[in-house]
Short mmCIF file of C-alpha atoms in Angstrom, two decimals:
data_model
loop_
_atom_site.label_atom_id
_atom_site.label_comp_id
_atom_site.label_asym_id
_atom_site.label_seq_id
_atom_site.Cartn_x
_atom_site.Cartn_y
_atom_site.Cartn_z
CA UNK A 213 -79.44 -149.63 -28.82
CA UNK A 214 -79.91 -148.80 -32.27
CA UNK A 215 -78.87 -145.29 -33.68
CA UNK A 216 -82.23 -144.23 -34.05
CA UNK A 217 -83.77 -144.32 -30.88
CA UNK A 218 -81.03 -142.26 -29.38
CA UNK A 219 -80.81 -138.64 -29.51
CA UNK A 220 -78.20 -136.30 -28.14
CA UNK A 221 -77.69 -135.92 -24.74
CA UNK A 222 -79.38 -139.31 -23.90
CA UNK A 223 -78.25 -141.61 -21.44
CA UNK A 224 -76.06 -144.70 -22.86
CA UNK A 225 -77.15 -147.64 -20.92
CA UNK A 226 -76.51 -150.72 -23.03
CA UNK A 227 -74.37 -152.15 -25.72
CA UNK A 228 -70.53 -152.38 -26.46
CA UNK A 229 -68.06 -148.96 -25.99
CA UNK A 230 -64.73 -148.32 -27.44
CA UNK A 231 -61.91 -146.47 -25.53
CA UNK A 232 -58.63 -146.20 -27.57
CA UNK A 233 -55.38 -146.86 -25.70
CA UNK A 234 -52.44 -144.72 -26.28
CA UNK A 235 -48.85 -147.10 -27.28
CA UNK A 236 -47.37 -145.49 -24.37
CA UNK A 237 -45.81 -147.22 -20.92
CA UNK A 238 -48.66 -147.01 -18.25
CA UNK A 239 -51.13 -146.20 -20.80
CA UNK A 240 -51.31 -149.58 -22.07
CA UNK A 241 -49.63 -152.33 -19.81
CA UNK A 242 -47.11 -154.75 -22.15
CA UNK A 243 -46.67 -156.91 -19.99
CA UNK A 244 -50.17 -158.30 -18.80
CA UNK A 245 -51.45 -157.22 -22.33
CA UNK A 246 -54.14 -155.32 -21.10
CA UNK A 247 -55.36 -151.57 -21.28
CA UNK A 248 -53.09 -149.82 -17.98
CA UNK A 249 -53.41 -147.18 -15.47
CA UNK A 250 -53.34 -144.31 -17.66
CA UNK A 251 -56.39 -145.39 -20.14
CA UNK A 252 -58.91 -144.13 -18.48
CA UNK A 253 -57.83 -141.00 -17.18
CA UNK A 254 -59.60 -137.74 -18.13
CA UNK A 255 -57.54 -135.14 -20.81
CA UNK A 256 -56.52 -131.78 -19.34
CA UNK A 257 -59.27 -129.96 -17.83
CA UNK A 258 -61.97 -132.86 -18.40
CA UNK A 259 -63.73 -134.58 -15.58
CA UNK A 260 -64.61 -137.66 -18.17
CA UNK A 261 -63.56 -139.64 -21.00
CA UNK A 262 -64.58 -140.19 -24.46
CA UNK A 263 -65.63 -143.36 -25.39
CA UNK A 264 -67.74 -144.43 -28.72
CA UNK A 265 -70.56 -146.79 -29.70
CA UNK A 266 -69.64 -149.95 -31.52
CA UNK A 267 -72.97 -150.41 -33.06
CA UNK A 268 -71.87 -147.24 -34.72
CA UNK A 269 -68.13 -147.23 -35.64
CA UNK A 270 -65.65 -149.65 -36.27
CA UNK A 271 -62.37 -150.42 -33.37
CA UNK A 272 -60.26 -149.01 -36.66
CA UNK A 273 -62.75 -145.99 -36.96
CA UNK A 274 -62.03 -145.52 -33.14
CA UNK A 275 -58.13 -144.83 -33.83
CA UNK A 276 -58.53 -143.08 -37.16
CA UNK A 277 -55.15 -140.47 -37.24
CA UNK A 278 -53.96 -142.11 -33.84
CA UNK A 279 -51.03 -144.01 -35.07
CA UNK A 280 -50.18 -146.97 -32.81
CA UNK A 281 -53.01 -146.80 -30.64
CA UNK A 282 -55.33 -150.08 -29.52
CA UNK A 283 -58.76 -150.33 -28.85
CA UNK A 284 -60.36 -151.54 -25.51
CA UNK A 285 -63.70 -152.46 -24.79
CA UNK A 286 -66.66 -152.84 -22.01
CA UNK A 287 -70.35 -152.98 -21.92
CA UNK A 288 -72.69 -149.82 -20.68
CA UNK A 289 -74.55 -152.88 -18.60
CA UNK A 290 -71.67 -153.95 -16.88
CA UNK A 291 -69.94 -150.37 -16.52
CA UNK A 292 -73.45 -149.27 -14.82
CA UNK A 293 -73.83 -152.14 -12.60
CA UNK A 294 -70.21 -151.77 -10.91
CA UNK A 295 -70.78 -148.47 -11.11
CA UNK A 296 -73.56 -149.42 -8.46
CA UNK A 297 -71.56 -151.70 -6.64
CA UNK A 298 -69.28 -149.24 -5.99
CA UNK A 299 -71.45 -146.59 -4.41
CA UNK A 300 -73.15 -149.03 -2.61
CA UNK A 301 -69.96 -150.48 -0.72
CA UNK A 302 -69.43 -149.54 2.72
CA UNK A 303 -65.91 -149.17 2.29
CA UNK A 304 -65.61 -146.90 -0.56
CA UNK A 305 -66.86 -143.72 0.69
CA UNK A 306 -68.21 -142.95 -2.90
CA UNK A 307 -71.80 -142.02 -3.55
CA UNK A 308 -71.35 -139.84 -6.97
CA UNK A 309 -73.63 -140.27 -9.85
CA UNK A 310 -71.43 -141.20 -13.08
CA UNK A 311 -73.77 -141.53 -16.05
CA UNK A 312 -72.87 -142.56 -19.68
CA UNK A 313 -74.27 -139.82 -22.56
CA UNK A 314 -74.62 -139.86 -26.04
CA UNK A 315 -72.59 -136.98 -27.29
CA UNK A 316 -72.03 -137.10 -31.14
CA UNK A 317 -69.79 -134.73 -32.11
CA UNK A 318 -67.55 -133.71 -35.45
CA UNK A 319 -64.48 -135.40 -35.28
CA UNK A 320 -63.97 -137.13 -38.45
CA UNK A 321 -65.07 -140.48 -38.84
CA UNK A 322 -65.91 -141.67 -35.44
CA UNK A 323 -67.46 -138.55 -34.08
CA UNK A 324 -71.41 -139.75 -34.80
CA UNK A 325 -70.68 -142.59 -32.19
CA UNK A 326 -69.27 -140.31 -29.37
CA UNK A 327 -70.24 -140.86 -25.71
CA UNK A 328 -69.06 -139.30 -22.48
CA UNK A 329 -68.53 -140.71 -19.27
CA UNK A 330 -68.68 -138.15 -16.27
CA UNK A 331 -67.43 -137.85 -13.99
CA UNK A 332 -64.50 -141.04 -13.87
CA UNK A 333 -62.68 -140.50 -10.27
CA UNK A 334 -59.76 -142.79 -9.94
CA UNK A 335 -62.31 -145.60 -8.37
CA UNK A 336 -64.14 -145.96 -11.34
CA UNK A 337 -60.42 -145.99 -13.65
CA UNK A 338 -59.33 -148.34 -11.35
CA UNK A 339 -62.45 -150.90 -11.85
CA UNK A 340 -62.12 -150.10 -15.58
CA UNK A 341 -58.79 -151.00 -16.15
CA UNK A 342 -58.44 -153.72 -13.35
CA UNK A 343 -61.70 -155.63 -14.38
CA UNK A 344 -64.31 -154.26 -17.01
CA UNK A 345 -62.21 -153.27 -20.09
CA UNK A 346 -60.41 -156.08 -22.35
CA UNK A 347 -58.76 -155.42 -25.27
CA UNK A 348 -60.65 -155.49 -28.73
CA UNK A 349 -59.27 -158.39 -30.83
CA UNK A 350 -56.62 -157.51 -33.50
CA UNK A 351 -56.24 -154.16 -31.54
CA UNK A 352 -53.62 -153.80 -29.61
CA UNK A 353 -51.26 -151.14 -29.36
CA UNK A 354 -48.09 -150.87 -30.99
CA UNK A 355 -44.32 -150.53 -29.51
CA UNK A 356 -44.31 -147.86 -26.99
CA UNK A 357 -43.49 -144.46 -28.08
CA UNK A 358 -42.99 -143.09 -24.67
CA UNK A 359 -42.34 -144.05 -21.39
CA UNK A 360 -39.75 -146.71 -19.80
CA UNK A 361 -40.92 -149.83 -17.44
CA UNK A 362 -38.80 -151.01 -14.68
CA UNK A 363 -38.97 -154.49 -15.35
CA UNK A 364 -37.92 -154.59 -18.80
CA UNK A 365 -35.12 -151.63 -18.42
CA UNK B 161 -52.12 -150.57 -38.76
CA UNK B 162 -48.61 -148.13 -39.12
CA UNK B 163 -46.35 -149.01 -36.25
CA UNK B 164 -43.98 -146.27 -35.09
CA UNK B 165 -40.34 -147.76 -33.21
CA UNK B 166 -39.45 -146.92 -29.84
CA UNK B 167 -38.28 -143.29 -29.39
CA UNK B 168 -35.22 -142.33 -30.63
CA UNK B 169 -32.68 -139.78 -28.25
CA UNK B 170 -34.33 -136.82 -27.45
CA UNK B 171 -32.35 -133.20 -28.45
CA UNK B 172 -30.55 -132.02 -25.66
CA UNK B 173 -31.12 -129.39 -23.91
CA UNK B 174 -28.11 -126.46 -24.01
CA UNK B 175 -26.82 -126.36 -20.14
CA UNK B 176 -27.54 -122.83 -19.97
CA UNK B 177 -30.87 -123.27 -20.92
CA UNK B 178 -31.81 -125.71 -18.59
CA UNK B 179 -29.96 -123.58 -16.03
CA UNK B 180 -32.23 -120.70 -17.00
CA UNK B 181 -35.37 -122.27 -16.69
CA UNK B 182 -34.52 -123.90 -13.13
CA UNK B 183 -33.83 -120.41 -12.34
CA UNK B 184 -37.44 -119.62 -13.28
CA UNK B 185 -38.95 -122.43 -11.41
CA UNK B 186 -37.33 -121.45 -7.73
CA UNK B 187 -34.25 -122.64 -5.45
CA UNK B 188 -35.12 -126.18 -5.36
CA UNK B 189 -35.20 -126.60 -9.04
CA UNK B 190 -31.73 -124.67 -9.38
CA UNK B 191 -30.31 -126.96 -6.82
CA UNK B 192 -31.81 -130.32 -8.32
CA UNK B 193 -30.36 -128.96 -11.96
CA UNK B 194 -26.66 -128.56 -10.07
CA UNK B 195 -27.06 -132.40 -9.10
CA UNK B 196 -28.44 -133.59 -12.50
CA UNK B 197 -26.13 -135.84 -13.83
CA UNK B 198 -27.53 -135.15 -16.99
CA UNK B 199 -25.87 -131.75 -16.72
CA UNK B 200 -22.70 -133.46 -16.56
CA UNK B 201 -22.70 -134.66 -20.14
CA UNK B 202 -22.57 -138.14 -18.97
CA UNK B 203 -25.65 -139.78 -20.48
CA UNK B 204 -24.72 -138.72 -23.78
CA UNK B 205 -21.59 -140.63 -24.17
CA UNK B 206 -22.52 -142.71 -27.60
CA UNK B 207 -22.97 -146.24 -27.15
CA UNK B 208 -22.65 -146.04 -23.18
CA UNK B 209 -26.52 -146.65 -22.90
CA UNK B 210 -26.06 -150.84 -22.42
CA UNK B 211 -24.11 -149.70 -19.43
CA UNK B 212 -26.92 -147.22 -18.11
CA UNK B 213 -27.90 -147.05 -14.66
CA UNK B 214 -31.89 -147.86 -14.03
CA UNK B 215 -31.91 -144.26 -12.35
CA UNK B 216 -30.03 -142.62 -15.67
CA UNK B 217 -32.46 -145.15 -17.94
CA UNK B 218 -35.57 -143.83 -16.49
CA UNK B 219 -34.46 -140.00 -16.64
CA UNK B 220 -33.11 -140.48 -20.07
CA UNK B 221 -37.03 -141.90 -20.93
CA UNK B 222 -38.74 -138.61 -19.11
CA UNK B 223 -36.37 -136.16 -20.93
CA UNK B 224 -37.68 -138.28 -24.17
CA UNK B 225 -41.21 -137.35 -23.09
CA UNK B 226 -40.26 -133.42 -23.32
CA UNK B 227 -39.91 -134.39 -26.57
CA UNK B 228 -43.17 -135.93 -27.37
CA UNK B 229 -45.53 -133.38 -28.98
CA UNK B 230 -42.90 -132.85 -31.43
CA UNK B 231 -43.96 -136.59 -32.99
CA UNK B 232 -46.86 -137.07 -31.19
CA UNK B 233 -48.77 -133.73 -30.58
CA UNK B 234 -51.31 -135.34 -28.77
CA UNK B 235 -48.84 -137.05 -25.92
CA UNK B 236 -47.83 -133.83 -25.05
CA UNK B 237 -46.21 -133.29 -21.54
CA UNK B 238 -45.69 -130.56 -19.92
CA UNK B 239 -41.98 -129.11 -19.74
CA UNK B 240 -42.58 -128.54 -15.31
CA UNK B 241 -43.74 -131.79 -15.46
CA UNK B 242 -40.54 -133.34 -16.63
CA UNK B 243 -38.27 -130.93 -15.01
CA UNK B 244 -40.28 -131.74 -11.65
CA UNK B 245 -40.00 -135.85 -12.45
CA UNK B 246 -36.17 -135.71 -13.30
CA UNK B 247 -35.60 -134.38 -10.12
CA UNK B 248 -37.71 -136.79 -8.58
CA UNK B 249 -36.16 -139.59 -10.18
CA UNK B 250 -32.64 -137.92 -8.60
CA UNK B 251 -34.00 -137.84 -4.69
CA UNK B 252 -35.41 -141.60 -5.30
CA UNK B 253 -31.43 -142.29 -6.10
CA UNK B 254 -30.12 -140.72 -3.45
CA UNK B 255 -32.35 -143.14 -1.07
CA UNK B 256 -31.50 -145.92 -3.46
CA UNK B 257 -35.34 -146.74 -3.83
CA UNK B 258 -36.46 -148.55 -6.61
CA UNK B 259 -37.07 -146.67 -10.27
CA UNK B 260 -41.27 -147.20 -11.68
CA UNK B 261 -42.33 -147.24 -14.61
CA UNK B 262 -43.07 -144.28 -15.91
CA UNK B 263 -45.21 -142.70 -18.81
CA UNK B 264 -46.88 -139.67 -20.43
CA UNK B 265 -50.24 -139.06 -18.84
CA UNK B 266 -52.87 -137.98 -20.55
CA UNK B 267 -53.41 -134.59 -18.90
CA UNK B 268 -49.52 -133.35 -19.67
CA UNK B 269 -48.30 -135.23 -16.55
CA UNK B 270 -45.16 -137.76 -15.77
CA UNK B 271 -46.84 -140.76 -14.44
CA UNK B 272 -45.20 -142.97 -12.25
CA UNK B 273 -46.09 -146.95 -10.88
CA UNK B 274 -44.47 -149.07 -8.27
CA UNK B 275 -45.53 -152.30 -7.15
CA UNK B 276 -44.67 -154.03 -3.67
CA UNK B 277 -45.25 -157.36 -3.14
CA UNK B 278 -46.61 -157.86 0.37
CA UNK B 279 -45.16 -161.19 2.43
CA UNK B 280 -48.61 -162.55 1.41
CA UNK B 281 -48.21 -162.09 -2.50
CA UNK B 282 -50.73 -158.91 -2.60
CA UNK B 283 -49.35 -156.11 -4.35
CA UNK B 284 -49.54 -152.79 -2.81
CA UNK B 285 -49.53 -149.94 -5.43
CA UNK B 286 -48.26 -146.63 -5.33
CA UNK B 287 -49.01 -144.46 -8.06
CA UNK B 288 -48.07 -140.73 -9.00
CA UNK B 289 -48.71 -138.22 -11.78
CA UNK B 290 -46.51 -135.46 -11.65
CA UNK B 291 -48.23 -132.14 -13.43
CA UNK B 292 -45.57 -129.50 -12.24
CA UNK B 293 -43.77 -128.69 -9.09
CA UNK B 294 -46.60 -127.90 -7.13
CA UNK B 295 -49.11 -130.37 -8.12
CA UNK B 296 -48.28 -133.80 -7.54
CA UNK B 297 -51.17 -136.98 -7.76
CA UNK B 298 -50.53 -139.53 -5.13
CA UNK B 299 -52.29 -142.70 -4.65
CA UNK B 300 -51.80 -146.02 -2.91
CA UNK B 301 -53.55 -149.00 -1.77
CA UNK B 302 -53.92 -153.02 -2.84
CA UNK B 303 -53.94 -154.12 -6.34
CA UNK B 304 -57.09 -156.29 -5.39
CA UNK B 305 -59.27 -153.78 -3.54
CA UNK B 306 -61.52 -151.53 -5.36
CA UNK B 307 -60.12 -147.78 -4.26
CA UNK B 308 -57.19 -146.51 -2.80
CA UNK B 309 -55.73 -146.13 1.21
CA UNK B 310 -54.86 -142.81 0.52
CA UNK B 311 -55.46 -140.05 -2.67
CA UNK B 312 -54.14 -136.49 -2.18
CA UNK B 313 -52.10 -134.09 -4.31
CA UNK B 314 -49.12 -133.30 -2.90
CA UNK B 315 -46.88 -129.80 -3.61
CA UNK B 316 -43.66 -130.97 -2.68
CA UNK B 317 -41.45 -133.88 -4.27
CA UNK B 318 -39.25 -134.78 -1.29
CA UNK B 319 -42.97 -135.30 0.47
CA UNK B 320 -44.06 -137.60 -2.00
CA UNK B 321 -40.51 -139.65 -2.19
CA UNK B 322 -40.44 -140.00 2.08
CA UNK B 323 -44.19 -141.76 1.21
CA UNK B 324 -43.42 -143.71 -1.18
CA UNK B 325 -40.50 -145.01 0.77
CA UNK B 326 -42.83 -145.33 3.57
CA UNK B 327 -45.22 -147.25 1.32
CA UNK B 328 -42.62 -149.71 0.93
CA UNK B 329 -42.46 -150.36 4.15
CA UNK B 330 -46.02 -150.59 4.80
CA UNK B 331 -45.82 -153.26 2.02
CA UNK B 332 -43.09 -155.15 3.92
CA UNK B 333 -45.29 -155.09 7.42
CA UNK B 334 -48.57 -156.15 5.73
CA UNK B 335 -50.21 -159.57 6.94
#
């Protein structure tokens, strides 16, 4: 999608998103390398998460003043389509409409590219962080600044 | 990109302090801070933490997180929160369950992850974010299966340790 045929407040239903992953235990998992449980869970308050168009920022624009942080990544296409698959299963008892919007805002830097994702239950986390989002080359997080896993002690 | 090394110790708390606020937070709190071995002075013996317990380990790293917005602003967690998750950590000793792992969450929480391999080699998850006393995320089900067998918020941490242990068992049983 390029920038301009989108407005504010449009739907987002193609091309690459950024989510930035915290250097913390659970937030990123160290040991399978991947983005973890935490990543995807709304802030305080919030029913969604911010994510940001990479046809519009940069995976370093993405974590500008977030020191350590990583950068994961997924498609709209395939966030939509399991999105689908999910409310159409039997078995999942979930039937709520989770859209993508354009939502430029004025953080610095990255704010232009902004997107929300509403509403992000833990189903939807869970297929993020289990099978849609892989880490952006060259973007991993740093040694964790919090938190303690059992494995490692 | 800056990298920042793995947190240092944490200030401590005075005892009277700490007594204070588990005043504030109600009987079960006063009670859990009586128990804390913390309280005791003994995890900050320098150079004793090679010879830390996994239980001590794991409470030293939520009392770290108490620390957080001080370096991190945004990783914030909320003082209940850890207060609530140390004694956690205490009842899941006094069962002798196994210790998760356990991180910041990005709503102010303690979050918390076991996994239990099933006879079969499926992993049955239990997973808990700890917001304050009263308000306590839990979740469990299979690794490999899209949602969860059960999601509720639970107000009471000896609730959420009996199902967790009972988790562990289901784990064991599973086909």
């Amino acid at each position: 999608m390029a920038a301009t045929e989108s407005q504010p407040g449009d739907r987002v239903l193609r091309g690459l998103l950024y989510r930035w992953v915290p250097n913390t235990v659970l937030s990123y998992d160290y040991k399978g390398k991947k983005a973890g449980k935490l990543a995807f869970r709304p802030d305080e308050g919030e029913t969604g998460i911010s994510i940001f168009r990479a046809d519009l920022v940069t995976p370093a624009n993405v974590i500008h003043d977030l020191d350590g942080y990583g950068v994961c990544q997924f498609t709209a296409e395939e966030f939509l389509e399991e999105v689908e698959r999910l409310r159409a299963s039997d078995e999942n008892n979930f039937d709520e409409e989770v859209t993508i919007i354009f939502e430029p805002n004025d953080w610095p830097v990255k704010g232009h590219a902004h997107c929300y994702i509403d509403p992000v239950p833990g189903l939807i986390q869970k297929a993020l962080y289990r099978r849609l989002a892989k880490m952006t080359d060259g973007y991993h997080p740093g040694p964790a600044v919090a938190g303690r896993s059992a494995e490692r002690g | 990109m800056a990298r920042r090394p793995v947190a240092a110790d944490p200030p401590s708390f005075s005892r009277i302090g700490r007594f204070l606020s588990a005043l504030r937070q109600g009987a079960a709190a006063f009670r859990a801070e009586l128990n804390n071995p913390l309280a005791l002075g003994v995890n900050h013996i320098v150079g004793n933490r090679s010879h830390e317990d996994p239980y001590t380990a794991t409470i030293r790293a939520i009392e770290d997180m108490g620390s957080l917005e001080r370096r991190t602003p945004r990783l914030r967690v909320d003082k209940n929160a850890v207060a609530a998750a140390r004694h956690f950590v205490g009842l899941l000793r006094s069962k002798n369950m196994p210790v998760p792992d356990v991180g910041p969450s990005p709503d102010h929480g303690v979050a918390m992850s076991w996994s239990f391999e099933t006879p079969k080699g499926s992993q049955f998850e239990v997973d808990v974010v700890i917001r304050d006393w009263k308000r306590i995320e839990y979740r469990e089900g299979f690794a490999e299966r899209d949602g969860f067998e059960k999601e509720l918020t639970l107000g009471d941490t000896d609730e959420v340790r009996e199902r967790v242990l009972r988790a562990m068992q289901t784990a064991q049983r599973v086909a």
